[in-house]
Coordinates of C-alpha atoms in Angstrom, one line a residue:
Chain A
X1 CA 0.0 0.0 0.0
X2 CA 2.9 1.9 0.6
X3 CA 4.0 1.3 -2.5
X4 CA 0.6 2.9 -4.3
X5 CA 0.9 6.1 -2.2
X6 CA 4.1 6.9 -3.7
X7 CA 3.2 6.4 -7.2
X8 CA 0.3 8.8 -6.4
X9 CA 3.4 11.2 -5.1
X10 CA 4.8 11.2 -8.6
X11 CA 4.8 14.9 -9.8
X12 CA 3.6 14.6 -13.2
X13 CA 4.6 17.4 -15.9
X14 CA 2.3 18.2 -19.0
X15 CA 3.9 18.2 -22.0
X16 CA 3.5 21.7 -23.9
X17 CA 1.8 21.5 -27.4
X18 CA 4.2 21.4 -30.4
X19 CA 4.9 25.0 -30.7
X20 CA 3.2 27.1 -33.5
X21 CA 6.6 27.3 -35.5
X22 CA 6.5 23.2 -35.6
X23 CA 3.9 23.6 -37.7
X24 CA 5.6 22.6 -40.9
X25 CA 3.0 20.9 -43.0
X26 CA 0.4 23.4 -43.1
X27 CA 2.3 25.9 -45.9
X28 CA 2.7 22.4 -48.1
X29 CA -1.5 22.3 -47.8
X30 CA -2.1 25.8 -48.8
X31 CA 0.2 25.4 -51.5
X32 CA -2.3 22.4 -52.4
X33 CA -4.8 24.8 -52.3
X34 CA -3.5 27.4 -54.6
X35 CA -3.3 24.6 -57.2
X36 CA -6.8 23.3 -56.6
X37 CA -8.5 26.8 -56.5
X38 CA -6.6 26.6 -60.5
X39 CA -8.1 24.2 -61.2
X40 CA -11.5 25.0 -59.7
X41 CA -11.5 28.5 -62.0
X42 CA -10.1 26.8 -65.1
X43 CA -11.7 23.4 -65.4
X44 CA -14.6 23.9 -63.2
X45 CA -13.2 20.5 -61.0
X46 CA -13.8 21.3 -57.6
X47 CA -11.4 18.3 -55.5
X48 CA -11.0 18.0 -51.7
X49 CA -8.2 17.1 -48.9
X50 CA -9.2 14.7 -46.1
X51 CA -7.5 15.8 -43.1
X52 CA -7.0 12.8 -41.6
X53 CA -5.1 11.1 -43.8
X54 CA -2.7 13.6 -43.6
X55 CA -0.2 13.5 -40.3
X56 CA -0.8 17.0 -39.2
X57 CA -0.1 18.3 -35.5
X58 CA -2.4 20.2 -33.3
X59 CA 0.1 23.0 -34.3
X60 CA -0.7 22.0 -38.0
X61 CA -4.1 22.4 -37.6
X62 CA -4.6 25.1 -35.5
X63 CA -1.7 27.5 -38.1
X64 CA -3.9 25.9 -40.8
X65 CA -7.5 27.3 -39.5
X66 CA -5.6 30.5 -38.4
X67 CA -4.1 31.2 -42.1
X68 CA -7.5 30.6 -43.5
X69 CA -9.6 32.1 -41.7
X70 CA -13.6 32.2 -41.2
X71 CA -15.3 33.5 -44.8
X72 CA -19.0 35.1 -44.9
X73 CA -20.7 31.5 -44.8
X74 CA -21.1 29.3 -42.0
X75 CA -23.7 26.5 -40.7
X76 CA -24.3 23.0 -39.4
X77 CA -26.1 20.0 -41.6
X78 CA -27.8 17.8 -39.1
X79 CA -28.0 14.3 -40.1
X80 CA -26.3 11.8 -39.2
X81 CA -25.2 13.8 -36.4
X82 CA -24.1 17.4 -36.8
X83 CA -22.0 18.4 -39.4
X84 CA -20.1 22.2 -39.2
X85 CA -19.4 23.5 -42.3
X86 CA -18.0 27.0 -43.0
X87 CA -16.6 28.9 -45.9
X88 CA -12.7 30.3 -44.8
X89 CA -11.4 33.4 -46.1
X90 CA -10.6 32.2 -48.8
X91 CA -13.5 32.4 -51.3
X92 CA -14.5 28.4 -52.8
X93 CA -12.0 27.5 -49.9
X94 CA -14.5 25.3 -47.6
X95 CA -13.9 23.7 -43.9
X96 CA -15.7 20.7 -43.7
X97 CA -16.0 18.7 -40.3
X98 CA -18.5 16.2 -40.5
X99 CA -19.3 14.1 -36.5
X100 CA -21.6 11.0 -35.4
X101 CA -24.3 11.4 -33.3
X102 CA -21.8 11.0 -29.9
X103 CA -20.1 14.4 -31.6
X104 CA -16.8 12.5 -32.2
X105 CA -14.9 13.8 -35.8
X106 CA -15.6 11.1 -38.1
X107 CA -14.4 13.0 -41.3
X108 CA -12.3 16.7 -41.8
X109 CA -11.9 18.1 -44.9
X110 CA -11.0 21.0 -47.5
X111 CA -13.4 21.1 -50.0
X112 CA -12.5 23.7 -53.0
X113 CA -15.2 24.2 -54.3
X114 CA -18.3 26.8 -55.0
X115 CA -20.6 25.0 -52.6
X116 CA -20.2 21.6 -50.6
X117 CA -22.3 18.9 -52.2
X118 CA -24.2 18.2 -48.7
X119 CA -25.1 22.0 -48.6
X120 CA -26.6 21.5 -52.1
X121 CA -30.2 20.1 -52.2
X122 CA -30.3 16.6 -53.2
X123 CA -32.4 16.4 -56.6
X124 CA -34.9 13.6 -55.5
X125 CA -35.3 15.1 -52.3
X126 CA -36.7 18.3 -54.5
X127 CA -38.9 16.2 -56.8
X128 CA -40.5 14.7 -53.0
X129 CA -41.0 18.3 -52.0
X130 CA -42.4 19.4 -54.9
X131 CA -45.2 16.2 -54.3
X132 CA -45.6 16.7 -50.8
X133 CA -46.2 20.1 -51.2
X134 CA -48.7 19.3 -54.0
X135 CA -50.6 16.6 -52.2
X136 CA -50.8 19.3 -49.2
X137 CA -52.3 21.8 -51.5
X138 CA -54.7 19.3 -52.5
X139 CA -55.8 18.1 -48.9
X140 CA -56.4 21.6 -48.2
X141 CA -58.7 22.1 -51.1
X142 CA -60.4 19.3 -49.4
X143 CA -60.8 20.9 -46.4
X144 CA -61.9 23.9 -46.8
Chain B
X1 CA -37.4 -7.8 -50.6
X2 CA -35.7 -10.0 -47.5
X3 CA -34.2 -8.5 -45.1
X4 CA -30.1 -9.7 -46.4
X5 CA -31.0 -8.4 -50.0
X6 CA -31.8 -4.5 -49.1
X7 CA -28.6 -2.5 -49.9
X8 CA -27.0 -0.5 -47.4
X9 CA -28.9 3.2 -48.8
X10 CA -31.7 1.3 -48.1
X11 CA -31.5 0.0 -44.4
X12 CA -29.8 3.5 -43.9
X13 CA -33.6 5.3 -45.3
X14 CA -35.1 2.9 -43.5
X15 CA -33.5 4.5 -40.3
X16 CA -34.5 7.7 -41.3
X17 CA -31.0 8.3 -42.6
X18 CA -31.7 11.7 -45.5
X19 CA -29.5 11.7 -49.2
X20 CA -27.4 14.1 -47.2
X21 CA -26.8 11.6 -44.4
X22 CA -25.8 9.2 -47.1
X23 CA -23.6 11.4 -49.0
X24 CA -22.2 12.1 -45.8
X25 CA -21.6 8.5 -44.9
X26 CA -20.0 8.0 -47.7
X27 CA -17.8 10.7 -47.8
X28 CA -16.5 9.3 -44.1
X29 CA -16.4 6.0 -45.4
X30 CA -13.9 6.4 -48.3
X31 CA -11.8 8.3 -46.1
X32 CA -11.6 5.3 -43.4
X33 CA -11.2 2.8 -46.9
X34 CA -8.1 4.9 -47.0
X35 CA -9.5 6.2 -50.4
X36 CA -9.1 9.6 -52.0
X37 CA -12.0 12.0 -51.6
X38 CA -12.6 12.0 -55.3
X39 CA -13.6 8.2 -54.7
X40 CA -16.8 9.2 -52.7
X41 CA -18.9 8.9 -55.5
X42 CA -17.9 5.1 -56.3
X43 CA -18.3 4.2 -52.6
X44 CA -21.9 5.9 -52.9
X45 CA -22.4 4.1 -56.2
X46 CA -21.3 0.7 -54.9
X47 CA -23.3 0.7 -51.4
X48 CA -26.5 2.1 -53.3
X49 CA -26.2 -1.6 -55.4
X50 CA -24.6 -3.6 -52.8
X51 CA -27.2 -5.9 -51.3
X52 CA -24.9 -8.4 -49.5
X53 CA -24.4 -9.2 -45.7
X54 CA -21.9 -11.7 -46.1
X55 CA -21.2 -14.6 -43.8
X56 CA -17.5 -13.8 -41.9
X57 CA -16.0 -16.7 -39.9
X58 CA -13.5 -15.4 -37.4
X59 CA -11.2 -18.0 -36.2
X60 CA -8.5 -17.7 -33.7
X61 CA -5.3 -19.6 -33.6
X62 CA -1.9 -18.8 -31.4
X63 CA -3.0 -15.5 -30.5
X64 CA -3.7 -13.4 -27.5
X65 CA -6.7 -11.6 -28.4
X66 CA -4.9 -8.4 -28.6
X67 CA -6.3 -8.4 -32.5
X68 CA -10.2 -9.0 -31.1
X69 CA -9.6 -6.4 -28.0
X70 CA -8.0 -3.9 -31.1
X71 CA -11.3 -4.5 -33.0
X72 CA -13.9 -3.9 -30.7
X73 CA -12.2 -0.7 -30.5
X74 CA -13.4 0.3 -33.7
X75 CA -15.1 3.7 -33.9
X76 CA -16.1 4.6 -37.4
X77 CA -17.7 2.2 -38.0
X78 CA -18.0 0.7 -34.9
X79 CA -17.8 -2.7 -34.3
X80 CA -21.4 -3.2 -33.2
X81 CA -22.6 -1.1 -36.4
X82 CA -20.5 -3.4 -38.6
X83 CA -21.6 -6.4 -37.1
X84 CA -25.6 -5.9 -36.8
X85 CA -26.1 -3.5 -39.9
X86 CA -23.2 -4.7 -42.9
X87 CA -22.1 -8.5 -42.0
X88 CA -22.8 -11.8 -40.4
X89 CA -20.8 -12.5 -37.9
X90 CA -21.4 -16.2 -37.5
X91 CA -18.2 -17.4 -35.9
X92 CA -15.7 -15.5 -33.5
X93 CA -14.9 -17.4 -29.6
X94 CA -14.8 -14.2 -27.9
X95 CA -17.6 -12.2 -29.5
X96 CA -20.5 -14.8 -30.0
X97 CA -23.0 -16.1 -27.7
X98 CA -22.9 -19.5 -28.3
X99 CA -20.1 -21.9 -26.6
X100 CA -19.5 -25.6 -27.3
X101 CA -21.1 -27.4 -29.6
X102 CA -23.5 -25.1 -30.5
X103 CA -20.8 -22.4 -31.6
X104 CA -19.1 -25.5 -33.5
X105 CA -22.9 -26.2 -35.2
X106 CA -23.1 -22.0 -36.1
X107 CA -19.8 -22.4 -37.8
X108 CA -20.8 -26.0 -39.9
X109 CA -24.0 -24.4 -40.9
X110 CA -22.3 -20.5 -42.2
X111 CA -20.2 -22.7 -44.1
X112 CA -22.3 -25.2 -45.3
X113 CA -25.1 -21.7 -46.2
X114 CA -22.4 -19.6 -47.9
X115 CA -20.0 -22.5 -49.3
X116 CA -17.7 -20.1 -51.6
X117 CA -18.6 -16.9 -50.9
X118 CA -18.0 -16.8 -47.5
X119 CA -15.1 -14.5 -45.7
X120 CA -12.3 -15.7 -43.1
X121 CA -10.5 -13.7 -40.9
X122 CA -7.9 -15.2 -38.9
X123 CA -5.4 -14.0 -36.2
X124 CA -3.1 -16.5 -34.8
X125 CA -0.7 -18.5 -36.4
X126 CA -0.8 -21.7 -36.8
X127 CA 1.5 -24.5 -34.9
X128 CA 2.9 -27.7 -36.8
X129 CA 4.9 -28.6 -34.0
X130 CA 3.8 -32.0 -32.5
X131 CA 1.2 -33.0 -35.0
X132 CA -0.5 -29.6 -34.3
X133 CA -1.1 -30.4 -30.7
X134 CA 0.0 -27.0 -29.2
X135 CA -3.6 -25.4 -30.0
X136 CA -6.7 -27.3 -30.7
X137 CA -10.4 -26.1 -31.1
X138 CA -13.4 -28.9 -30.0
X139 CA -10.7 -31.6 -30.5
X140 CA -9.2 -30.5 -33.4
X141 CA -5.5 -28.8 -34.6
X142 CA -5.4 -25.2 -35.7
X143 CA -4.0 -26.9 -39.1
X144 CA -7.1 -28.9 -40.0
X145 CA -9.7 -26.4 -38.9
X146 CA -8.1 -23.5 -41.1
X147 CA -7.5 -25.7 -44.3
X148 CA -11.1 -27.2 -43.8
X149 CA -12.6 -23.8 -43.0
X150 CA -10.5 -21.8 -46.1
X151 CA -11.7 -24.7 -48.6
X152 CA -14.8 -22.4 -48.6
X153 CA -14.1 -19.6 -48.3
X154 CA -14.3 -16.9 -51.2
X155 CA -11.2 -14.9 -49.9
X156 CA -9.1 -15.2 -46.7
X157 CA -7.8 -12.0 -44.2
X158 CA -5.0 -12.6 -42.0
X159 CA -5.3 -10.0 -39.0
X160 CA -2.0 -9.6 -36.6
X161 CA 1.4 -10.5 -37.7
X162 CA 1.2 -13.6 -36.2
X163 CA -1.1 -14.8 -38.4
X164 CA 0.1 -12.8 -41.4
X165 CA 3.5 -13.4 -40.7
X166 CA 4.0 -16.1 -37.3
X167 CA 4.6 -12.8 -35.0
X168 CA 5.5 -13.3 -31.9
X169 CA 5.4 -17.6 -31.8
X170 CA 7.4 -17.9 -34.7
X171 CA 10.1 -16.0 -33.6
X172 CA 13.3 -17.7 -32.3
X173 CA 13.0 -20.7 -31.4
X174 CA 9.8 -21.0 -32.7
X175 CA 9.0 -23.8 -30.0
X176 CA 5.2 -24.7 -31.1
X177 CA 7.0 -24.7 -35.2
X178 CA 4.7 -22.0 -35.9
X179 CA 3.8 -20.9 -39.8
X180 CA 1.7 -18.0 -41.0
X181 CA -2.0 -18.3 -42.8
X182 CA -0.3 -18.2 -45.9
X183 CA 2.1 -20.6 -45.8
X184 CA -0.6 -22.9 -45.1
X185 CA -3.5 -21.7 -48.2
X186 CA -2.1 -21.3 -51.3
X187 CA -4.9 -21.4 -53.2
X188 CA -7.2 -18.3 -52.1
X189 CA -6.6 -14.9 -51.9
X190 CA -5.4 -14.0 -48.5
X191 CA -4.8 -10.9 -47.6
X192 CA -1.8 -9.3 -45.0
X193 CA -3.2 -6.8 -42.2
X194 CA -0.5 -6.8 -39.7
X195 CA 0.1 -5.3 -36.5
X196 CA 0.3 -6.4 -33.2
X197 CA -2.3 -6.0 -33.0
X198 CA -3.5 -4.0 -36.4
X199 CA -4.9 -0.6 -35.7
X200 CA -8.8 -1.4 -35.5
X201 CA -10.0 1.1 -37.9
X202 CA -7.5 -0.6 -40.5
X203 CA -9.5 -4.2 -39.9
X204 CA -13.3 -2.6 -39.8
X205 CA -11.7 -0.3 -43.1
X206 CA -10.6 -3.5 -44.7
X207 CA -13.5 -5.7 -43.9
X208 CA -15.4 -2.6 -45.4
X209 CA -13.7 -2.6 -48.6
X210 CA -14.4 -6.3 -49.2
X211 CA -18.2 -5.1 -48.2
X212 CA -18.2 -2.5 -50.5
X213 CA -16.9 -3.2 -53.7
X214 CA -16.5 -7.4 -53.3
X215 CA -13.0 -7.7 -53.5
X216 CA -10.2 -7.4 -51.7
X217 CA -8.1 -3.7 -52.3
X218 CA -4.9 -3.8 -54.1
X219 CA -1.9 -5.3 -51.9
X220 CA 1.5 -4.7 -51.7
X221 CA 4.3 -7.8 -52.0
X222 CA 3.9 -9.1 -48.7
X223 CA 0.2 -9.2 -49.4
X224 CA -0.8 -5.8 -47.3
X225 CA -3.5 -3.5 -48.9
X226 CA -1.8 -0.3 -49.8
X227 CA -4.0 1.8 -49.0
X228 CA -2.8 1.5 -45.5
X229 CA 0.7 0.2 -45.6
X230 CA 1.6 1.8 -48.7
X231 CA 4.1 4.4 -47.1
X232 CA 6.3 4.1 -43.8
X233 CA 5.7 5.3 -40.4
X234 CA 9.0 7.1 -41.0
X235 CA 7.6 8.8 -44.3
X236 CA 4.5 10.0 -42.8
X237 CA 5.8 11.0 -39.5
X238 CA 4.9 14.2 -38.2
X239 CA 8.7 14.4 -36.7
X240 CA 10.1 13.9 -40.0
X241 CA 11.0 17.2 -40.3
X242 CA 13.6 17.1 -37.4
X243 CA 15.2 13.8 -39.3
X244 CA 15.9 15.8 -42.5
X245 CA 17.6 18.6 -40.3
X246 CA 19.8 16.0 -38.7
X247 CA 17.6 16.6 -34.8
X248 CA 17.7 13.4 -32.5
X249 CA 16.8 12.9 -29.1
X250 CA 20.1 11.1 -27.7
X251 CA 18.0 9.8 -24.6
X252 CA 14.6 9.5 -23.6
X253 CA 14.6 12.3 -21.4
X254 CA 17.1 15.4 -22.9
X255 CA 16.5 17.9 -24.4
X256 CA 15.7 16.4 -27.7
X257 CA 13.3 14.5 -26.5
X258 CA 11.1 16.9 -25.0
X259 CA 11.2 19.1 -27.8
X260 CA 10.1 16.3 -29.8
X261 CA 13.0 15.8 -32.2
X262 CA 13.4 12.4 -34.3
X263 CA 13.6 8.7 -32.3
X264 CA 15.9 7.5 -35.6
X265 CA 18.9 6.7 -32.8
X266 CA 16.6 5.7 -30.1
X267 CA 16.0 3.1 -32.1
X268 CA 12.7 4.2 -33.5
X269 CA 11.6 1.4 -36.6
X270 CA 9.7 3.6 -38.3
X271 CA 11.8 4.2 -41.7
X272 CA 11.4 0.3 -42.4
X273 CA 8.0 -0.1 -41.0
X274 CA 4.8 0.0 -43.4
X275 CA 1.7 0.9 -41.6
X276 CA -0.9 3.8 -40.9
X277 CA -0.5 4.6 -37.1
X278 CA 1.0 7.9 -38.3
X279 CA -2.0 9.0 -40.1
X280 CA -5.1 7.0 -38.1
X281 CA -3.6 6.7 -34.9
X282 CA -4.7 5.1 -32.0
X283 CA -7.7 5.6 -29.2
X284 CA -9.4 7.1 -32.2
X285 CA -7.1 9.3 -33.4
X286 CA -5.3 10.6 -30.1
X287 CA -2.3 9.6 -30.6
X288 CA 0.8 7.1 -31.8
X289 CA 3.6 5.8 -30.2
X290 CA 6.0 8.2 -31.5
X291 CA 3.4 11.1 -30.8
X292 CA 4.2 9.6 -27.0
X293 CA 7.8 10.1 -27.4
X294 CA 9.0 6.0 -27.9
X295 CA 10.1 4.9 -31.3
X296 CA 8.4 2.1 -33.7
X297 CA 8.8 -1.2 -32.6
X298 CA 8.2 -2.3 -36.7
X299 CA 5.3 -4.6 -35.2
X300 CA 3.8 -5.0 -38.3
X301 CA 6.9 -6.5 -40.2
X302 CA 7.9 -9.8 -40.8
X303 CA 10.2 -11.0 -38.4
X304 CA 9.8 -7.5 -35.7
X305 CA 10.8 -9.8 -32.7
X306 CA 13.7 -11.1 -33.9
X307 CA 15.3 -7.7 -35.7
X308 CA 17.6 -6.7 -33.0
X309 CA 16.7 -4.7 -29.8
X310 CA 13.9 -2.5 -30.0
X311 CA 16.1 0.5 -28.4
X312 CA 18.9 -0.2 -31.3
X313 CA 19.2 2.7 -34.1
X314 CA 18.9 1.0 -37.7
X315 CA 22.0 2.6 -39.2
X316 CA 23.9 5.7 -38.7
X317 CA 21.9 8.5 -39.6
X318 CA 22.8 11.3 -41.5
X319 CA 24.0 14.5 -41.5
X320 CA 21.8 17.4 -41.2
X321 CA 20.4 17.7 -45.2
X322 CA 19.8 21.8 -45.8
X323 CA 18.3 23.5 -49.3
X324 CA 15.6 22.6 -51.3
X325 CA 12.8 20.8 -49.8
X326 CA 13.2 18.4 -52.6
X327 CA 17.0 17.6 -51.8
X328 CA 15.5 16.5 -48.7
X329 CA 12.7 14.6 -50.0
X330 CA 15.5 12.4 -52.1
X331 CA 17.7 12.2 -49.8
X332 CA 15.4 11.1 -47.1
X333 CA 14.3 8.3 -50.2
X334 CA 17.6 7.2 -50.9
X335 CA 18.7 7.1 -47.1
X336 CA 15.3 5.4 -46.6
X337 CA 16.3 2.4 -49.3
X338 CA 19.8 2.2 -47.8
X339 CA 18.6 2.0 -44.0
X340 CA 16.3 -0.9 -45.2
X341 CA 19.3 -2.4 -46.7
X342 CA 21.2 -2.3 -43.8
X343 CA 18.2 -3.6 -41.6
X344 CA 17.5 -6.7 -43.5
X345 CA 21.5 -7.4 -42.9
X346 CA 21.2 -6.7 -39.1
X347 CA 17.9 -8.7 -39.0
X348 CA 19.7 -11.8 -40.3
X349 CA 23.5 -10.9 -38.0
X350 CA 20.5 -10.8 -35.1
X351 CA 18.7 -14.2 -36.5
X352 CA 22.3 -15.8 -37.0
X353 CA 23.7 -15.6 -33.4
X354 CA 20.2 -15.0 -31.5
X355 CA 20.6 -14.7 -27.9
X356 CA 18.2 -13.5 -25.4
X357 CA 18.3 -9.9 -25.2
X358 CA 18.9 -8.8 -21.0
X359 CA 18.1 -5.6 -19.3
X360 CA 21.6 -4.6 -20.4
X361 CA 21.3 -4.8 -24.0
X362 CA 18.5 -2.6 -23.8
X363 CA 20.7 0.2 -21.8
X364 CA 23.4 -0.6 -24.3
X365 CA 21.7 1.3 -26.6

């Protein structure tokens, strides 16, 4: 027992974040992006960059969200659990975190692009409106 | 339309799941596949058609269910979702109810239901030693079950190295004689996932590719799918950097170390291991073992036990590179080539005059 109470007396020191200047990656990614917002004006081929496949820091991220920066457009999808979605600074330059229903991340990405696909209406999704909103018409000629 | 025949956009509408929960679920799932984003739309096309649960047959050799505690760690998708939504799980010791004969009767009658087109995951390898009699199931070897059991089976997935490689039996002296999956079926496709134990996202993400387009994603030579061992710890390491500017940590606790330089001459494996913990991490995604400040163990190569001491550096390193990123970027590939060179010479020096390594090699280094 002993023993136990002097592992509890262990002074334990926090490790400091990788400082902001180890952030070496995130200058390759917007370099990525320059190439891809090309490509978005020229061919009209918007692309993406998952996150997570990529072995950024903390630091990485965080330099990354800082040199982008938070644009005029910003909002959450719900479905499938929330999803936060927000255009950066950068004009077509999109942050896209998508989360489960327990709020963990289960997908990060840059999309370039004019507007995120789950943003967009879903075609057959407007078709069903445009029924259900007929067949309510209808009912209420019924009714009155 | 039977319950096993909907596709997964169905049972997902059927849950109230919207197009934009689907595009979103697909979106997630080519990034845990490992795929590009621009291969969304084919995961979207295939699960919209797929309208398969198939039978999988989990069966468990010399092993230490590490690989089974790494799986139901899963988290996207998770474990539970995988089993009850996307397969049948119809055989695994640890994870199904049954025991005894009836688990024996679930596994004759998933095989005798889906003769073919079944899938086998195995972790364990598999002892020869002693007419097989160092691990038997309900009476009979390792050997016969897996060669009776793969007969069926339309493709075969070795999870752990042990069972994609003989891991941690097979190494020196291998006592039990044990052999990997592969050297016993030769005539199926088997694929590699190593690790010990794999990371879990890298077996669901596997499993899921097989689920999603019906085959098994491209492998490297030793079997691996390359979409997750396609590049080395060492190549994907966020301390990378530090290696091309010639910055080690000399001990575990200088300097170095806490500014989190390289682990190249702690003995860190990583520029000859092939894996994903860089990029997927552990715990979901909080962390690696180099992001905790100890070096790669290589514990999903062939052989990782018998390399030569874990704390050993694999070859001098070099000297600090400066100038263009992409005079690093060659360098760091042509060092890369020559310090797996110089491994696969230390690995057989270590294999030749094996001894048991003591406290005191490990300080040696």
């Amino acid at each position: 027992m002993a023993k136990l109470n002097d592992i509890a007396a262990i002074p334990i020191h926090p490790m400091a974040l990788p400082k902001a200047e180890h952030a070496y990656q995130a200058p390759a990614i917007l370099q990525q992006l320059l190439a891809m917002l090309g490509r978005l004006i020229e061919h009209d081929e918007p692309d993406s960059i998952d996150l997570r496949a990529l072995p950024l820091t903390e630091a990485d991220m965080q330099s990354l969200r800082e040199l982008l920066g938070e644009g005029e457009v910003s909002g959450v999808v719900t479905t499938y659990g929330p999803s936060q979605v927000f255009e950066t600074g950068y004009s077509g330059v999109w942050w896209v975190t998508h989360m489960n229903d327990d709020e963990e991340v289960i997908g990060e990405f840059i999309e370039v692009t004019y507007c995120p696909e789950i943003l967009v209406s879903p075609q057959d999704d407007v078709r069903e409106a445009r029924e259900a909103l007929r067949a309510r018409l209808l009912q209420n000629q019924l009714d009155y | 339309m039977s319950e096993p025949d909907k596709s997964l956009f169905d049972l997902l509408a059927q849950r109230g799941v919207s197009r934009r929960g689907f595009l979103k679920f697909c979106a997630t799932t080519a990034s845990m596949l490992g795929l590009p984003p621009s291969m969304s739309s084919a995961v979207a096309e295939a699960l919209t058609q797929a309208a398969r649960r198939p039978s999988v047959i989990w069966l468990s050799f010399q092993e230490c269910t590490g690989c089974t505690e790494s799986l139901t760690r899963a988290y996207s998708p998770t474990i539970e979702s995988l089993i009850f939504d996307a397969i049948s799980l119809d055989y695994h010791h640890t994870l199904q109810a049954a025991s005894g004969d009836a688990a024996e009767e679930a596994r004759a009658q998933a095989m005798k239901a889906n003769y073919g087109s079944y899938l086998l995951l195995v972790d364990g390898s598999i002892p020869l030693g002693e007419g097989g009699a160092y691990s038997t199931i309900a009476g009979h070897t390792n050997l016969s079950m897996l060669k009776e059991v793969a007969e069926g089976a339309a493709a075969v997935v070795s999870i752990g190295t042990c069972a994609a490689f003989g891991g941690l039996p097979m190494a020196n002296p291998n006592p039990t004689g044990a052999v990997s999956v592969k050297d016993i079926v030769q005539d199926k496709p088997v694929m590699n996932v190593p690790g010990c134990p794999p990371i879990p996202n890298v077996i669901v993400g596997v499993v899921a590719h097989f689920l999603t387009f019906g085959a098994l994603p491209e492998l490297d030579a030793l079997g691996r799918p390359k979409v997750f061992y396609g590049d080395t710890i060492h190549d994907r390491c966020y301390r990378r950097p530090f290696y091309d500017r010639g910055l080690f940590a000399k001990t575990f606790d200088d300097e170095g170390a806490r500014n989190g330089w390289c682990l190249y001459e702690l003995g860190c494996k990583g520029p000859t291991t092939y894996n994903a913990c860089a990029t997927l991490k552990w715990n979901g995604g909080t962390s690696f073992p180099i992001q905790s400040g100890h070096g790669c163990l290589g514990c999903s190569e062939p052989k990782f036990w018998d390399g030569g001491g874990f704390y050993t550096a694999l070859s001098t390193p070099i000297q600090p590179v400066t100038g263009a990123a992409v005079t690093a970027a060659l360098a760091g590939a042509a060092v890369g080539a020559a310090v797996a060179f110089g491994n696969q010479s230390t690995k057989g020096k270590a294999k030749a005059a094996h001894t048991k390594v003591t406290i005191d090699d490990l300080e040696k280094a």
